[in-house]
N, CA, C and O atoms as a MOPAC input file, in Angstrom:
PM7 MOZYME 1SCF
protein

 N      0.21500 1   -18.24200 1    10.88800 1
 C      0.03100 1   -17.93700 1     9.69300 1
 C     -0.66200 1   -18.12400 1     8.45800 1
 O     -0.09000 1   -17.92200 1     7.38700 1
 N     -2.00200 1   -18.54300 1     8.53700 1
 C     -2.90400 1   -18.29400 1     7.96500 1
 C     -3.36200 1   -16.53400 1     7.83800 1
 O     -3.60900 1   -16.01100 1     6.75200 1
 N     -3.41100 1   -15.76700 1     9.20700 1
 C     -3.32900 1   -14.50500 1     9.11500 1
 C     -2.41400 1   -14.10300 1     7.95600 1
 O     -2.94800 1   -13.38100 1     7.11300 1
 N     -1.40600 1   -14.36500 1     7.80000 1
 C     -0.78200 1   -13.42000 1     6.80700 1
 C     -0.78600 1   -13.43900 1     5.93100 1
 O     -0.62200 1   -12.42100 1     5.25800 1
 N     -1.03300 1   -14.95300 1     5.28800 1
 C     -1.35500 1   -15.39400 1     3.86400 1
 C     -2.62700 1   -14.46100 1     3.37100 1
 O     -2.77900 1   -13.71200 1     2.40600 1
 N     -3.53100 1   -14.87700 1     4.56000 1
 C     -4.55900 1   -14.16800 1     4.14400 1
 C     -4.79700 1   -12.42600 1     4.12600 1
 O     -5.52400 1   -11.78700 1     3.36600 1
 N     -4.23900 1   -12.10400 1     4.83100 1
 C     -3.40600 1   -10.45700 1     4.56200 1
 C     -2.58400 1    -9.97300 1     3.49400 1
 O     -2.54500 1    -8.82500 1     3.04900 1
 N     -2.03900 1   -10.81000 1     3.19300 1
 C     -0.93700 1   -10.58700 1     1.82400 1
 C     -1.84600 1   -10.98600 1     0.69900 1
 O     -1.57500 1   -10.39100 1    -0.34400 1
 N     -2.90800 1   -11.87600 1     0.61500 1
 C     -3.86300 1   -12.36900 1    -0.75900 1
 C     -4.95600 1   -10.90400 1    -0.47800 1
 O     -5.40800 1   -10.57800 1    -1.57600 1
 N     -5.51200 1    -9.91900 1     0.70500 1
 C     -5.95700 1    -9.03700 1     0.33800 1
 C     -5.17900 1    -7.70700 1    -0.21100 1
 O     -5.78600 1    -6.97900 1    -0.99700 1
 N     -3.97800 1    -7.40900 1     0.14900 1
 C     -3.05500 1    -6.62700 1    -0.17800 1
 C     -3.32500 1    -6.66000 1    -1.64900 1
 O     -3.82500 1    -5.74600 1    -2.30500 1
 N     -2.88300 1    -7.96500 1    -2.13500 1
 C     -2.50200 1    -8.44500 1    -3.50800 1
 C     -3.95200 1    -8.23000 1    -4.56000 1
 O     -3.85100 1    -8.30000 1    -5.78500 1
 N     -5.57300 1    -7.90400 1    -3.69600 1
 C     -6.24700 1    -7.34900 1    -4.28700 1
 C     -6.23000 1    -5.94700 1    -4.90000 1
 O     -7.22400 1    -5.50400 1    -5.47600 1
 N     -5.10600 1    -5.25800 1    -4.77400 1
 C     -5.92700 1    -3.53600 1    -5.71900 1
 C     -6.10700 1    -2.83700 1    -4.97200 1
 O     -5.43900 1    -1.82000 1    -4.79000 1
 N     -7.34200 1    -3.29600 1    -4.14500 1
 C     -8.30700 1    -2.67900 1    -3.47400 1
 C     -7.58500 1    -1.65400 1    -3.11600 1
 O     -6.37100 1    -1.73600 1    -3.30600 1
 N     -8.38900 1     0.10700 1    -2.24100 1
 C     -7.53900 1     1.05500 1    -1.69400 1
 C     -7.21000 1     0.08400 1    -0.35600 1
 O     -7.12500 1    -1.13200 1    -0.18800 1
 N     -7.07700 1     1.20400 1     0.45800 1
 C     -6.56400 1     0.64700 1     1.86900 1
 C     -7.26400 1     0.18800 1     2.74000 1
 O     -6.95600 1    -0.70400 1     3.53100 1
 N     -8.89500 1     1.12800 1     2.61400 1
 C    -10.03800 1     0.79300 1     3.74700 1
 C    -10.68300 1    -0.59600 1     2.90500 1
 O    -11.07200 1    -1.52000 1     3.61900 1
 N    -10.76500 1    -0.70500 1     1.80900 1
 C    -10.79600 1    -1.72500 1     1.51900 1
 C    -10.43800 1    -2.71300 1     1.28500 1
 O    -11.14800 1    -3.61400 1     0.83700 1
 N     -9.01500 1    -2.80700 1     1.57500 1
 C     -8.31700 1    -3.84600 1     1.94000 1
 C     -8.59100 1    -4.42900 1     3.31100 1
 O     -8.74100 1    -5.57800 1     3.72700 1
 N     -8.60200 1    -3.38800 1     3.79100 1
 C     -8.69500 1    -4.06000 1     5.55000 1
 C     -9.94000 1    -4.67600 1     5.82600 1
 O    -10.00900 1    -5.69500 1     6.51300 1
 N    -11.05400 1    -4.04800 1     5.26900 1
 C    -12.49400 1    -4.24200 1     5.22900 1
 C    -12.41300 1    -6.22900 1     4.88400 1
 O    -12.57100 1    -7.17800 1     5.65200 1
 N    -12.12000 1    -6.16900 1     3.49500 1
 C    -12.15700 1    -7.62900 1     3.05300 1
 C    -11.29700 1    -8.56300 1     3.76500 1
 O    -11.54700 1    -9.73900 1     3.50000 1
 N    -10.30900 1    -8.35800 1     4.63400 1
 C     -9.61000 1    -8.75700 1     6.06000 1
 C    -10.43600 1    -9.10600 1     7.03400 1
 O    -10.68400 1   -10.18300 1     7.57600 1
 N    -10.86900 1    -7.89200 1     7.18700 1
 C    -11.42700 1    -8.16500 1     8.26600 1
 C    -13.30600 1    -9.21700 1     8.49300 1
 O    -14.04100 1    -9.59900 1     9.40300 1
 N    -13.22300 1    -9.23800 1     6.63200 1
 C    -14.70600 1   -10.41400 1     6.60200 1
 C    -13.97900 1   -11.90500 1     6.31600 1
 O    -14.55700 1   -12.88700 1     5.85000 1
 N    -12.92100 1   -11.84500 1     6.61200 1
 C    -12.20500 1   -13.47200 1     6.04500 1
 C    -12.81100 1   -14.20400 1     7.51600 1
 O    -13.26900 1   -13.65700 1     8.51900 1
 N    -12.64200 1   -15.43600 1     7.24800 1
 C    -12.83300 1   -16.42600 1     8.35700 1
 C    -11.68800 1   -16.41000 1     9.16000 1
 O    -10.67500 1   -15.78300 1     8.85000 1
 N    -11.80500 1   -17.05500 1    10.14800 1
 C    -10.74600 1   -17.14400 1    11.80700 1
 C    -10.22400 1   -15.83800 1    11.87300 1
 O    -10.89800 1   -14.86600 1    11.53000 1
 N     -9.24100 1   -15.76000 1    12.22700 1
 C     -9.05300 1   -14.96400 1    12.78900 1
 C     -8.65300 1   -13.25000 1    11.87400 1
 O     -7.66500 1   -12.61400 1    11.50700 1
 N    -10.05000 1   -13.14700 1    11.86600 1
 C    -10.23400 1   -11.77100 1    10.80900 1
 C     -9.75100 1   -10.32800 1    11.92900 1
 O     -9.33100 1    -9.41500 1    11.21900 1
 N     -9.72700 1    -9.97700 1    13.35300 1
 C     -8.79000 1    -9.20700 1    13.50200 1
 C     -7.44800 1    -9.06800 1    13.36500 1
 O     -6.92600 1    -7.99600 1    13.06000 1
 N     -6.74200 1   -10.25600 1    13.60400 1
 C     -5.19600 1    -9.99400 1    13.51300 1
 C     -5.33900 1    -9.65800 1    11.63700 1
 O     -4.98300 1    -8.60100 1    11.11500 1
 N     -5.92500 1   -10.82100 1    10.91000 1
 C     -5.84700 1   -10.48800 1     9.82500 1
 C     -5.59700 1    -9.02000 1     8.83900 1
 O     -4.86000 1    -8.59900 1     7.94600 1
 N     -6.90600 1    -8.54500 1     9.79600 1
 C     -7.38200 1    -6.84900 1     9.29500 1
 C     -6.18600 1    -6.27700 1     9.69200 1
 O     -5.60400 1    -5.55400 1     8.88400 1
 N     -5.72700 1    -6.46200 1    10.75600 1
 C     -4.57200 1    -5.54000 1    11.57800 1
 C     -3.20800 1    -5.55600 1    10.46400 1
 O     -2.65700 1    -4.51900 1    10.09300 1
 N     -2.86800 1    -6.69500 1    10.10100 1
 C     -1.44000 1    -7.17200 1     9.28800 1
 C     -1.49200 1    -6.65300 1     8.29000 1
 O     -0.49800 1    -6.23200 1     7.69800 1
 N     -3.20100 1    -6.52700 1     7.68900 1
 C     -3.23000 1    -5.98500 1     6.28300 1
 C     -3.08600 1    -4.46500 1     6.60700 1
 O     -2.16400 1    -3.81700 1     6.11100 1
 N     -3.69300 1    -4.09200 1     7.16100 1
 C     -3.58500 1    -2.58300 1     7.72700 1
 C     -2.02100 1    -2.28800 1     7.32900 1
 O     -1.63600 1    -1.75100 1     6.29100 1
 N     -1.07500 1    -2.85500 1     8.59700 1
 C      0.12200 1    -2.37500 1     8.68500 1
 C      1.13300 1    -2.62800 1     6.94600 1
 O      1.85900 1    -1.72700 1     6.52500 1
 N      0.98400 1    -3.77200 1     6.30200 1
 C      1.34100 1    -3.89900 1     5.67000 1
 C      0.79700 1    -2.99700 1     4.29400 1
 O      1.41000 1    -2.69400 1     3.27100 1
 N     -0.42100 1    -2.74400 1     4.66000 1
 C     -0.50100 1    -1.30600 1     3.45800 1
 C     -0.30500 1     0.19800 1     3.74200 1
 O     -0.40800 1     1.22700 1     3.07400 1
 N     -0.06400 1    -0.02800 1     4.68600 1
 C      0.60900 1     1.64400 1     5.21500 1
 C      2.27500 1     1.35300 1     5.37400 1
 O      2.98900 1     2.30300 1     5.69500 1
 N      2.58300 1     0.66600 1     5.25500 1
 C      4.59300 1    -0.13200 1     5.12000 1
 C      4.11300 1     0.42900 1     3.66600 1
 O      4.50400 1     1.55800 1     3.36700 1
 N      3.21400 1    -0.34900 1     2.65400 1
 C      3.70800 1     0.20800 1     1.30600 1
 C      3.39300 1     1.45600 1     0.65700 1
 O      4.23100 1     1.68200 1    -0.21700 1
 N      2.79700 1     2.06500 1     0.71400 1
 C      2.03700 1     3.47400 1     0.79400 1
 C      2.33500 1     4.56300 1     1.83900 1
 O      2.64000 1     5.69000 1     1.45000 1
 N      2.28100 1     4.35900 1     2.76000 1
 C      2.21500 1     5.35900 1     3.49400 1
 C      0.94900 1     5.52500 1     4.26800 1
 O     -0.18200 1     5.19400 1     3.91300 1
 N      1.41100 1     6.22500 1     5.64900 1
 C      0.10200 1     6.72400 1     6.32500 1
 C     -1.01900 1     7.61500 1     5.79100 1
 O     -1.98200 1     7.96400 1     6.47300 1
 N     -0.75000 1     8.06000 1     4.11200 1
 C     -1.59700 1     8.84900 1     3.75300 1
 C     -2.89300 1     8.27000 1     2.92000 1
 O     -3.81800 1     8.91500 1     2.42600 1
 N     -2.64700 1     6.72100 1     2.92200 1
 C     -3.69900 1     6.38100 1     2.05500 1
 C     -4.83400 1     5.62600 1     3.09200 1
 O     -5.55900 1     4.68500 1     2.76700 1
 N     -4.78200 1     6.38800 1     4.61400 1
 C     -5.89400 1     5.60800 1     5.58600 1
 C     -6.86200 1     6.63700 1     5.57700 1
 O     -6.18900 1     7.65100 1     5.39500 1
 N     -7.97900 1     6.95200 1     5.66200 1
 C     -8.97400 1     8.00300 1     5.94100 1
 C     -9.28900 1     8.99100 1     7.32600 1
 O    -10.04400 1     8.74300 1     8.26500 1
 N     -8.63100 1     9.91000 1     7.14900 1
 C     -8.86300 1    10.93800 1     7.73300 1
 C     -9.61700 1    10.43800 1     8.76300 1
 O     -9.10400 1    10.33500 1     9.87700 1
 N    -11.02600 1    10.03300 1     8.52300 1
 C    -12.13000 1    10.12000 1     9.49700 1
 C    -11.74800 1     8.67700 1    10.83900 1
 O    -12.27000 1     8.22300 1    11.85700 1
 N    -10.76700 1     8.48600 1    10.15400 1
 C    -10.22600 1     6.88200 1    11.15400 1
 C     -9.65100 1     7.85700 1    12.00400 1
 O    -10.62300 1     8.26200 1    12.64100 1
 N     -8.40200 1     8.63300 1    12.49700 1
 C     -7.87300 1     8.83900 1    13.24400 1
 C     -8.90500 1     9.92000 1    14.23000 1
 O     -8.80500 1    10.12800 1    15.44000 1
 N     -9.96700 1    10.53900 1    13.19200 1
 C    -10.91600 1    11.78800 1    14.14300 1
 C    -11.37200 1    10.68100 1    14.90500 1
 O    -11.15100 1    11.10000 1    16.04100 1
 N    -11.80300 1     9.67900 1    15.02700 1
 C    -12.45400 1     8.61800 1    15.40800 1
 C    -11.89900 1     8.16400 1    17.05200 1
 O    -12.53100 1     7.97600 1    18.09100 1
 N    -10.20700 1     8.08200 1    16.68200 1
 C     -9.70100 1     7.62700 1    17.95200 1
 C     -9.83900 1     8.11100 1    19.08500 1
 O     -9.89100 1     9.34100 1    19.09700 1
 N     -9.96200 1     7.32400 1    20.58100 1
 C    -10.01700 1     7.99800 1    21.57400 1
 C     -9.33000 1     8.70200 1    21.81400 1
 O     -8.55600 1     8.47500 1    20.88300 1
 N     -8.84200 1     9.54600 1    22.38900 1
 C     -8.11400 1    11.00300 1    22.78600 1
 C     -6.45400 1    10.42700 1    23.67300 1
 O     -5.38700 1    11.02000 1    23.83300 1
 N     -6.87600 1     9.17100 1    24.04400 1
 C     -5.44700 1     8.22200 1    24.72600 1
 C     -4.88500 1     7.92200 1    23.67200 1
 O     -3.69600 1     8.23800 1    23.61700 1
 N     -5.55500 1     7.14100 1    22.32100 1
 C     -4.64800 1     6.73000 1    21.03500 1
 C     -3.85700 1     8.02300 1    20.45800 1
 O     -2.63500 1     8.08400 1    20.32200 1
 N     -4.60500 1     8.84400 1    20.20700 1
 C     -4.03300 1     9.75900 1    19.29800 1
 C     -2.79900 1    10.48800 1    20.09700 1
 O     -1.82800 1    11.06800 1    19.61100 1
 N     -3.06100 1    10.32800 1    21.15700 1
 C     -1.54800 1    10.75700 1    22.25800 1
 C     -0.56000 1     9.72300 1    21.90200 1
 O      0.45400 1     9.99200 1    21.25700 1
 N     -0.84900 1     8.55600 1    22.31500 1
 C      0.22200 1     7.38900 1    21.61300 1
 C      0.82800 1     7.42500 1    20.54500 1
 O      2.00800 1     7.08200 1    20.48400 1
 N      0.10900 1     7.87100 1    19.43300 1
 C      0.49100 1     7.79200 1    18.06200 1
 C      1.44200 1     8.65300 1    17.99500 1
 O      2.58500 1     8.39500 1    17.61900 1
 N      0.89800 1    10.09500 1    18.47600 1
 C      1.85200 1    11.27700 1    18.13200 1
 C      2.85000 1    11.24700 1    18.79200 1
 O      3.74000 1    11.97600 1    18.35500 1
 N      3.14100 1    10.55600 1    19.91000 1
 C      4.25800 1    10.34200 1    20.27100 1
 C      5.07700 1     9.32400 1    20.03800 1
 O      6.29900 1     9.46800 1    20.06700 1
 N      4.30900 1     7.83700 1    19.70200 1
 C      5.30200 1     7.40000 1    18.62200 1
 C      6.06500 1     8.38600 1    17.08400 1
 O      7.12500 1     8.21100 1    16.48300 1
 N      5.28600 1     9.09600 1    16.94800 1
 C      5.83400 1     9.62500 1    15.78700 1
 C      6.83000 1    10.67400 1    15.86200 1
 O      7.67600 1    10.83700 1    14.98300 1
 N      6.71900 1    11.51100 1    17.08600 1
 C      7.78300 1    12.13500 1    17.38600 1
 C      9.42100 1    11.65600 1    17.56200 1
 O     10.48000 1    12.17900 1    17.21800 1
 N      8.98300 1    10.05700 1    18.46500 1
 C     10.36700 1     9.31600 1    18.67500 1
 C     10.69300 1     9.05700 1    16.98500 1
 O     11.41500 1     9.76300 1    16.28200 1
 N     10.25400 1     8.34500 1    16.74400 1
 C     10.66300 1     7.93900 1    15.31400 1
 C     11.24700 1     8.98700 1    14.52300 1
 O     12.09400 1     8.63700 1    13.70100 1
 N     10.75900 1    11.03500 1    14.67600 1
 C     11.17000 1    11.59900 1    13.93200 1
 C     12.52100 1    11.84000 1    14.61000 1
 O     13.53300 1    11.94200 1    13.91600 1
 N     12.56000 1    11.91400 1    15.68100 1
 C     13.82600 1    12.44500 1    16.88800 1
 C     14.79200 1    11.10200 1    16.44300 1
 O     15.89400 1    11.63700 1    16.31700 1
 N     14.97000 1     9.71500 1    16.15200 1
 C     15.95800 1     8.67700 1    16.16400 1
 C     15.92500 1     8.52100 1    14.57300 1
 O     16.28400 1     7.41400 1    14.17500 1
 N     15.54800 1     9.45900 1    13.59300 1
 C     15.39700 1     9.65700 1    12.08500 1
 C     14.96400 1     8.29400 1    11.04900 1
 O     15.31500 1     7.89000 1     9.94000 1
 N     13.96600 1     7.85200 1    12.14500 1
 C     13.41100 1     6.47400 1    11.44800 1
 C     12.45100 1     6.90800 1    10.63900 1
 O     12.00300 1     6.11800 1     9.80800 1
 N     11.81200 1     8.58500 1    10.73400 1
 C     10.42400 1     8.93700 1     9.28800 1
 C     11.24500 1    10.56000 1     9.71900 1
 O     11.55300 1    11.28000 1    10.66900 1
 N     11.29700 1    10.43400 1     8.12900 1
 C     11.34800 1    11.67800 1     7.20200 1
 C     10.64600 1    13.31300 1     8.00200 1
 O      9.61500 1    13.26700 1     8.67200 1
 N     11.33600 1    14.49800 1     7.79200 1
 C      9.77600 1    15.80600 1     8.02000 1
 C      9.39800 1    15.60500 1     7.23800 1
 O      8.19800 1    15.84100 1     7.38200 1
 N      9.74300 1    14.94000 1     5.40100 1
 C      8.98300 1    15.09700 1     4.43000 1
 C      7.79600 1    13.81200 1     4.77100 1
 O      6.84800 1    13.57400 1     4.02300 1
 N      7.95100 1    13.41600 1     5.45600 1
 C      6.93600 1    11.98600 1     5.62600 1
 C      5.77200 1    12.48400 1     5.32500 1
 O      5.61400 1    13.68100 1     5.56800 1
 N      4.71000 1    11.75800 1     4.75400 1
 C      3.21900 1    11.28400 1     4.36100 1
 C      2.37600 1    11.74700 1     5.49800 1
 O      1.35600 1    12.41400 1     5.32600 1
 N      2.80800 1    11.39200 1     6.62200 1
 C      2.45800 1    11.04600 1     8.06000 1
 C      1.50400 1    12.27100 1     8.22900 1
 O      2.28300 1    13.16200 1     8.56900 1
 N      0.48900 1    12.71000 1     8.19000 1
 C     -0.76700 1    13.08700 1     8.87300 1
 C     -0.75900 1    14.12400 1     7.66900 1
 O     -0.77000 1    15.26500 1     8.13100 1
 N     -0.74400 1    14.11500 1     6.40000 1
 C     -0.91600 1    14.73800 1     5.41200 1
 C     -2.36900 1    14.24600 1     4.95000 1
 O     -2.87900 1    14.70200 1     3.92700 1

């Protein structure tokens, strides 16, 4: 519960998504979980395009494939519109 509260606090700071995640990562306690939750909340609130492309570029190939497959599945089942900002 503490990680969720801290992540929401980081998101409420009004910073850019990458800075929200960094802020959450440098909190005390379970900071990796806090940063992951903050990133998920930021992405849910503003879309995937808020994340720097350089982060995607640094993913290992297996994670890029996993992400691509998840997005394709979401589009197939109507959970993601073709006009989504994912990948923009």
